[in-house]
Short mmCIF file of C-alpha atoms in Angstrom, two decimals:
data_model
loop_
_atom_site.label_atom_id
_atom_site.label_comp_id
_atom_site.label_asym_id
_atom_site.label_seq_id
_atom_site.Cartn_x
_atom_site.Cartn_y
_atom_site.Cartn_z
CA MET A 1 91.78 123.35 -119.04
CA LEU A 2 90.22 124.68 -122.24
CA ALA A 3 93.71 125.23 -123.67
CA ILE A 4 94.54 121.57 -123.01
CA ALA A 5 91.21 120.43 -124.48
CA SER A 6 91.96 122.40 -127.64
CA LEU A 7 94.93 120.15 -128.43
CA PRO A 8 94.37 117.38 -130.99
CA LEU A 9 93.54 113.99 -129.51
CA SER A 10 96.73 112.61 -131.02
CA VAL A 11 98.70 115.03 -128.84
CA LEU A 12 96.49 114.41 -125.81
CA TYR A 13 97.21 110.69 -126.02
CA GLY A 14 100.88 111.57 -125.61
CA VAL A 15 99.89 113.45 -122.45
CA ALA A 16 97.88 110.40 -121.39
CA TYR A 17 100.99 108.24 -121.66
CA GLY A 18 102.68 110.57 -119.19
CA PHE A 19 99.67 110.23 -116.88
CA TYR A 20 99.94 106.45 -117.24
CA LEU A 21 103.60 106.39 -116.16
CA LEU A 22 102.80 108.69 -113.24
CA LEU A 23 99.74 106.76 -112.02
CA ALA A 24 101.09 103.25 -112.56
CA TYR A 25 104.74 103.60 -111.52
CA VAL A 26 105.28 106.81 -109.52
CA VAL A 27 102.12 107.55 -107.55
CA ARG A 28 100.89 103.95 -107.92
CA TYR A 29 97.35 105.31 -107.68
CA ARG A 30 95.19 102.82 -105.77
CA HIS A 31 97.50 100.09 -106.98
CA ARG A 32 96.61 97.71 -104.16
CA VAL A 33 92.88 98.14 -104.87
CA VAL A 34 93.36 97.56 -108.60
CA VAL A 35 95.42 94.40 -108.17
CA GLN A 36 93.16 92.98 -105.46
CA ASN A 37 90.05 93.61 -107.56
CA LEU A 38 91.63 91.92 -110.57
CA ARG A 39 92.89 88.93 -108.56
CA LYS A 40 89.51 88.22 -107.03
CA SER A 41 87.62 88.83 -110.27
CA PHE A 42 89.90 86.59 -112.33
CA PRO A 43 91.11 83.84 -109.97
CA GLU A 44 92.06 81.71 -112.97
CA LYS A 45 94.75 84.18 -114.10
CA SER A 46 98.40 84.06 -113.04
CA GLU A 47 100.14 86.88 -111.18
CA THR A 48 101.93 87.79 -114.41
CA GLU A 49 98.60 88.10 -116.24
CA ILE A 50 97.11 90.17 -113.39
CA ALA A 51 100.11 92.53 -113.46
CA ARG A 52 99.75 92.93 -117.23
CA LEU A 53 96.02 93.67 -116.92
CA ALA A 54 96.76 96.27 -114.24
CA GLN A 55 99.28 98.03 -116.48
CA GLN A 56 96.90 97.99 -119.44
CA PHE A 57 94.11 99.31 -117.23
CA TYR A 58 96.19 102.29 -116.09
CA LEU A 59 96.92 103.16 -119.73
CA HIS A 60 93.22 102.94 -120.65
CA PHE A 61 92.24 104.96 -117.56
CA SER A 62 94.75 107.70 -118.47
CA GLN A 63 93.34 107.86 -121.98
CA VAL A 64 89.80 108.17 -120.63
CA ILE A 65 90.96 111.15 -118.55
CA VAL A 66 92.18 113.08 -121.61
CA GLU A 67 89.16 111.98 -123.66
CA THR A 68 86.94 113.45 -120.95
CA LEU A 69 88.89 116.72 -121.02
CA LYS A 70 88.49 116.75 -124.83
CA LEU A 71 84.71 116.89 -124.40
CA ALA A 72 85.10 120.63 -123.90
CA THR A 73 85.89 121.08 -127.61
CA LEU A 74 84.52 117.97 -129.36
CA SER A 75 81.72 118.81 -131.77
CA GLY A 76 78.54 116.76 -131.80
CA GLU A 77 79.45 115.59 -135.30
CA GLU A 78 82.87 114.27 -134.22
CA LEU A 79 81.42 112.67 -131.10
CA ARG A 80 78.85 110.89 -133.23
CA ARG A 81 81.67 109.59 -135.42
CA ARG A 82 83.70 108.38 -132.45
CA VAL A 83 80.85 106.73 -130.51
CA ILE A 84 78.64 104.53 -132.67
CA PHE A 85 75.25 103.38 -131.40
CA ARG A 86 74.94 100.02 -133.16
CA ASN A 87 71.24 99.46 -132.51
CA PRO A 88 69.54 102.73 -131.46
CA GLU A 89 66.24 101.23 -132.62
CA VAL A 90 66.05 99.40 -129.27
CA LEU A 91 65.41 102.78 -127.65
CA GLU A 92 63.66 104.43 -130.58
CA ARG A 93 60.80 101.93 -130.59
CA HIS A 94 60.07 102.83 -126.95
CA PHE A 95 60.29 106.54 -127.80
CA ALA A 96 57.75 105.99 -130.60
CA LYS A 97 55.29 104.94 -127.89
CA GLY A 98 56.03 108.03 -125.79
CA ARG A 99 57.83 106.06 -123.08
CA THR A 100 60.37 107.06 -120.47
CA VAL A 101 63.18 104.48 -120.60
CA LEU A 102 65.72 103.63 -117.92
CA GLY A 103 69.18 102.99 -119.38
CA LEU A 104 71.45 101.01 -117.07
CA SER A 105 75.14 101.49 -117.80
CA SER A 106 78.45 101.11 -115.96
CA HIS A 107 81.97 102.43 -115.52
CA ALA A 108 83.22 100.58 -118.59
CA GLY A 109 84.75 101.99 -121.76
CA ASN A 110 84.28 105.75 -121.59
CA TRP A 111 81.09 106.39 -119.64
CA GLU A 112 81.41 110.18 -120.01
CA TRP A 113 81.34 109.99 -123.81
CA VAL A 114 78.29 107.70 -123.81
CA LEU A 115 75.95 110.17 -122.11
CA THR A 116 77.06 113.08 -124.28
CA SER A 117 76.98 111.05 -127.51
CA GLY A 118 73.53 109.70 -126.67
CA ALA A 119 72.28 113.28 -126.83
CA VAL A 120 73.38 113.55 -130.47
CA TRP A 121 72.38 110.02 -131.53
CA LEU A 122 68.87 109.68 -130.11
CA SER A 123 65.62 111.40 -131.06
CA ALA A 124 64.47 111.86 -127.45
CA HIS A 125 66.02 113.77 -124.58
CA VAL A 126 68.80 112.11 -122.56
CA ASP A 127 69.22 112.66 -118.81
CA GLY A 128 71.96 111.24 -116.61
CA VAL A 129 71.58 110.57 -112.90
CA TYR A 130 74.77 111.60 -111.12
CA LYS A 131 76.29 112.31 -107.72
CA PRO A 132 77.37 115.98 -107.53
CA LEU A 133 81.03 116.59 -106.67
CA SER A 134 81.87 118.32 -103.39
CA ASN A 135 84.43 120.62 -105.06
CA VAL A 136 82.48 123.54 -106.55
CA PHE A 137 84.98 124.25 -109.35
CA PHE A 138 85.12 120.66 -110.60
CA GLU A 139 81.36 120.23 -110.15
CA ASN A 140 80.68 123.23 -112.39
CA TYR A 141 83.32 122.15 -114.90
CA MET A 142 82.04 118.56 -115.18
CA TYR A 143 78.44 119.80 -115.37
CA ARG A 144 79.31 121.92 -118.40
CA LEU A 145 81.18 119.05 -120.07
CA ARG A 146 78.36 116.57 -119.56
CA THR A 147 75.59 118.86 -120.77
CA ARG A 148 77.26 120.72 -123.66
CA THR A 149 75.75 118.43 -126.35
CA GLY A 150 72.23 118.70 -124.91
CA ALA A 151 72.12 115.98 -122.23
CA GLY A 152 70.57 116.84 -118.87
CA LEU A 153 71.73 115.91 -115.38
CA ILE A 154 69.66 114.83 -112.38
CA PRO A 155 71.26 114.76 -108.91
CA MET A 156 70.85 111.26 -107.48
CA ARG A 157 68.86 112.50 -104.49
CA ASP A 158 66.34 114.19 -106.82
CA THR A 159 65.67 111.21 -109.13
CA LEU A 160 62.25 110.28 -107.75
CA ARG A 161 61.11 113.90 -107.55
CA ASP A 162 62.21 114.50 -111.15
CA MET A 163 60.40 111.41 -112.45
CA ILE A 164 57.18 112.40 -110.67
CA LYS A 165 57.39 115.94 -112.04
CA ARG A 166 58.13 114.79 -115.60
CA LYS A 167 56.02 111.64 -115.62
CA GLY A 168 55.12 110.49 -119.11
CA GLU A 169 57.86 112.48 -120.82
CA THR A 170 59.58 110.73 -123.72
CA ARG A 171 63.23 110.41 -122.75
CA VAL A 172 65.95 108.06 -121.53
CA ILE A 173 67.28 108.32 -117.99
CA SER A 174 70.81 106.92 -117.68
CA LEU A 175 71.93 105.36 -114.41
CA LEU A 176 75.45 104.10 -113.67
CA SER A 177 74.19 101.01 -111.88
CA ASP A 178 77.45 99.28 -110.96
CA GLN A 179 78.21 101.47 -107.95
CA ALA A 180 78.61 99.88 -104.51
CA ALA A 181 75.45 99.97 -102.42
CA GLY A 182 75.97 99.79 -98.67
CA PRO A 183 73.82 97.93 -96.11
CA GLU A 184 71.91 101.14 -95.37
CA ASP A 185 70.75 101.23 -99.02
CA ARG A 186 68.87 97.91 -98.69
CA PRO A 187 70.84 96.44 -101.60
CA TYR A 188 70.24 93.33 -103.63
CA TRP A 189 73.08 90.94 -102.86
CA THR A 190 74.37 88.65 -105.58
CA THR A 191 77.58 87.15 -106.93
CA PHE A 192 79.44 89.55 -109.21
CA MET A 193 82.83 88.58 -110.68
CA HIS A 194 83.23 85.72 -108.15
CA GLN A 195 82.46 87.99 -105.18
CA GLU A 196 79.40 88.95 -103.19
CA ALA A 197 78.31 92.47 -104.06
CA GLY A 198 75.41 94.71 -103.14
CA PHE A 199 73.56 96.56 -105.91
CA TYR A 200 71.11 99.43 -105.76
CA THR A 201 67.56 98.31 -106.52
CA SER A 202 66.32 101.62 -107.90
CA ALA A 203 65.80 100.01 -111.33
CA GLU A 204 63.02 97.75 -110.01
CA ARG A 205 61.45 100.48 -107.89
CA LEU A 206 61.40 103.13 -110.61
CA ALA A 207 60.52 100.80 -113.49
CA THR A 208 57.49 99.33 -111.73
CA ARG A 209 56.26 102.62 -110.28
CA PHE A 210 56.45 104.49 -113.61
CA ASN A 211 56.01 101.55 -116.03
CA CYS A 212 59.38 102.21 -117.63
CA PRO A 213 61.12 99.81 -120.00
CA VAL A 214 64.72 99.12 -118.95
CA VAL A 215 67.64 98.81 -121.36
CA TYR A 216 71.22 97.69 -120.72
CA VAL A 217 73.80 100.04 -122.25
CA SER A 218 77.00 98.18 -123.11
CA ILE A 219 80.05 100.31 -123.94
CA HIS A 220 82.82 98.63 -125.98
CA ARG A 221 86.13 100.18 -126.89
CA VAL A 222 86.82 99.47 -130.56
CA ARG A 223 90.19 101.23 -130.67
CA ARG A 224 91.79 104.30 -129.15
CA GLY A 225 89.29 107.15 -129.25
CA HIS A 226 86.49 105.05 -130.73
CA TYR A 227 83.68 103.21 -128.97
CA GLU A 228 80.47 101.42 -129.81
CA VAL A 229 77.30 101.19 -127.76
CA VAL A 230 75.10 98.10 -127.89
CA LEU A 231 71.64 98.18 -126.32
CA SER A 232 69.77 95.19 -124.84
CA ASP A 233 66.25 95.08 -123.44
CA LEU A 234 66.09 94.01 -119.79
CA TYR A 235 62.44 94.76 -118.94
CA ASP A 236 59.38 95.68 -121.00
CA GLY A 237 57.86 98.09 -118.47
CA SER A 238 54.64 96.16 -117.98
CA THR A 239 55.36 92.64 -116.68
CA PRO A 240 54.57 92.42 -112.93
CA ILE A 241 57.61 91.94 -110.71
CA PRO A 242 56.96 89.92 -107.52
CA PRO A 243 57.78 91.61 -104.20
CA ASP A 244 61.37 91.13 -102.99
CA SER A 245 62.38 89.99 -106.48
CA TYR A 246 65.07 91.76 -108.51
CA PRO A 247 65.15 90.30 -112.04
CA ILE A 248 66.19 93.59 -113.65
CA THR A 249 69.19 94.03 -111.39
CA GLU A 250 70.22 90.38 -111.73
CA SER A 251 70.01 90.61 -115.51
CA PHE A 252 72.06 93.81 -115.40
CA VAL A 253 74.76 92.06 -113.35
CA GLN A 254 74.94 89.18 -115.83
CA HIS A 255 75.20 91.54 -118.80
CA LEU A 256 77.85 93.61 -117.02
CA GLU A 257 79.96 90.54 -116.27
CA GLN A 258 79.91 89.67 -119.96
CA THR A 259 80.98 93.21 -120.87
CA ILE A 260 83.88 93.08 -118.39
CA ARG A 261 85.07 89.64 -119.48
CA GLU A 262 85.09 90.73 -123.13
CA ASN A 263 87.50 93.56 -122.28
CA PRO A 264 88.72 93.55 -118.64
CA VAL A 265 91.12 96.43 -119.24
CA ALA A 266 88.29 98.89 -119.90
CA TYR A 267 86.55 98.58 -116.51
CA LEU A 268 87.16 101.00 -113.61
CA TRP A 269 89.23 98.81 -111.28
CA THR A 270 90.27 101.70 -109.01
CA HIS A 271 86.77 101.68 -107.52
CA ARG A 272 86.41 99.78 -104.23
CA ARG A 273 83.40 97.95 -105.64
CA TRP A 274 83.39 95.10 -103.12
CA LYS A 275 84.08 97.10 -99.94
CA HIS A 276 80.69 96.33 -98.36
CA LYS A 277 79.85 92.93 -96.91
CA ARG A 278 76.48 91.28 -96.64
CA PRO A 279 75.17 91.64 -93.05
CA VAL A 280 75.29 88.40 -91.12
CA ALA A 281 71.87 87.35 -89.84
CA PRO A 282 71.79 86.73 -86.08
CA ILE A 283 71.75 83.09 -85.04
CA ALA A 284 68.46 82.10 -83.48
CA ASN A 285 68.62 80.62 -79.98
#
């Protein structure tokens, strides 16, 4: 893989076009899921428009694959040039107060480049919460890619333990908060892209327990191989949150919808985001 990663990005994008043809037209990778997700998320669009979005998504997805492989050889300087943090001061003012900040991001743009570029852009340490892969080879490979610029990784199951152990440390903890939470996760249910969806509520639990500010991390693709990150405050880390209330998560959902609508092609439509259904309450006799 290192030999592939050593190729110039201009060459790798040619490889990505081959991936695109394979995924979109030969293998038709999760094609039904992609089209169904797009149809339900954009009911106002025609079938022709949905088909065009699906094709454009597969091309973007293929380019993200080779961009992720390229992380093995990208220097911190080049990564900083390709991923621009437009307003890092949103995080830096929290760091100046010695705060731990929760950064809520999503599978939009190139989420792998955002974590690694954050490590070269920001003055404080950057940790990403992630779900380890079951395949040992790919787990070790992705771990090296994600940490080579100085970012750290926290297995999802160890998040609370890590925050207790490192309480008060100045850093940002990045969470990909758009993943599907099942009924067993006690999710917050809301409308997301015209559909009911369950979201993890770890943002509220961790922010209130550790008095952490929360920031939304929006990833925009500017052009091929170039992205910008825009940060927005969601929670100041001190305002009381009433029990059974999820203002942070709801604000995250609203911000994420805006990000997706600005560039639908750049979201991860292969993910079965709406596979879980809200439990139906039993009818009282």
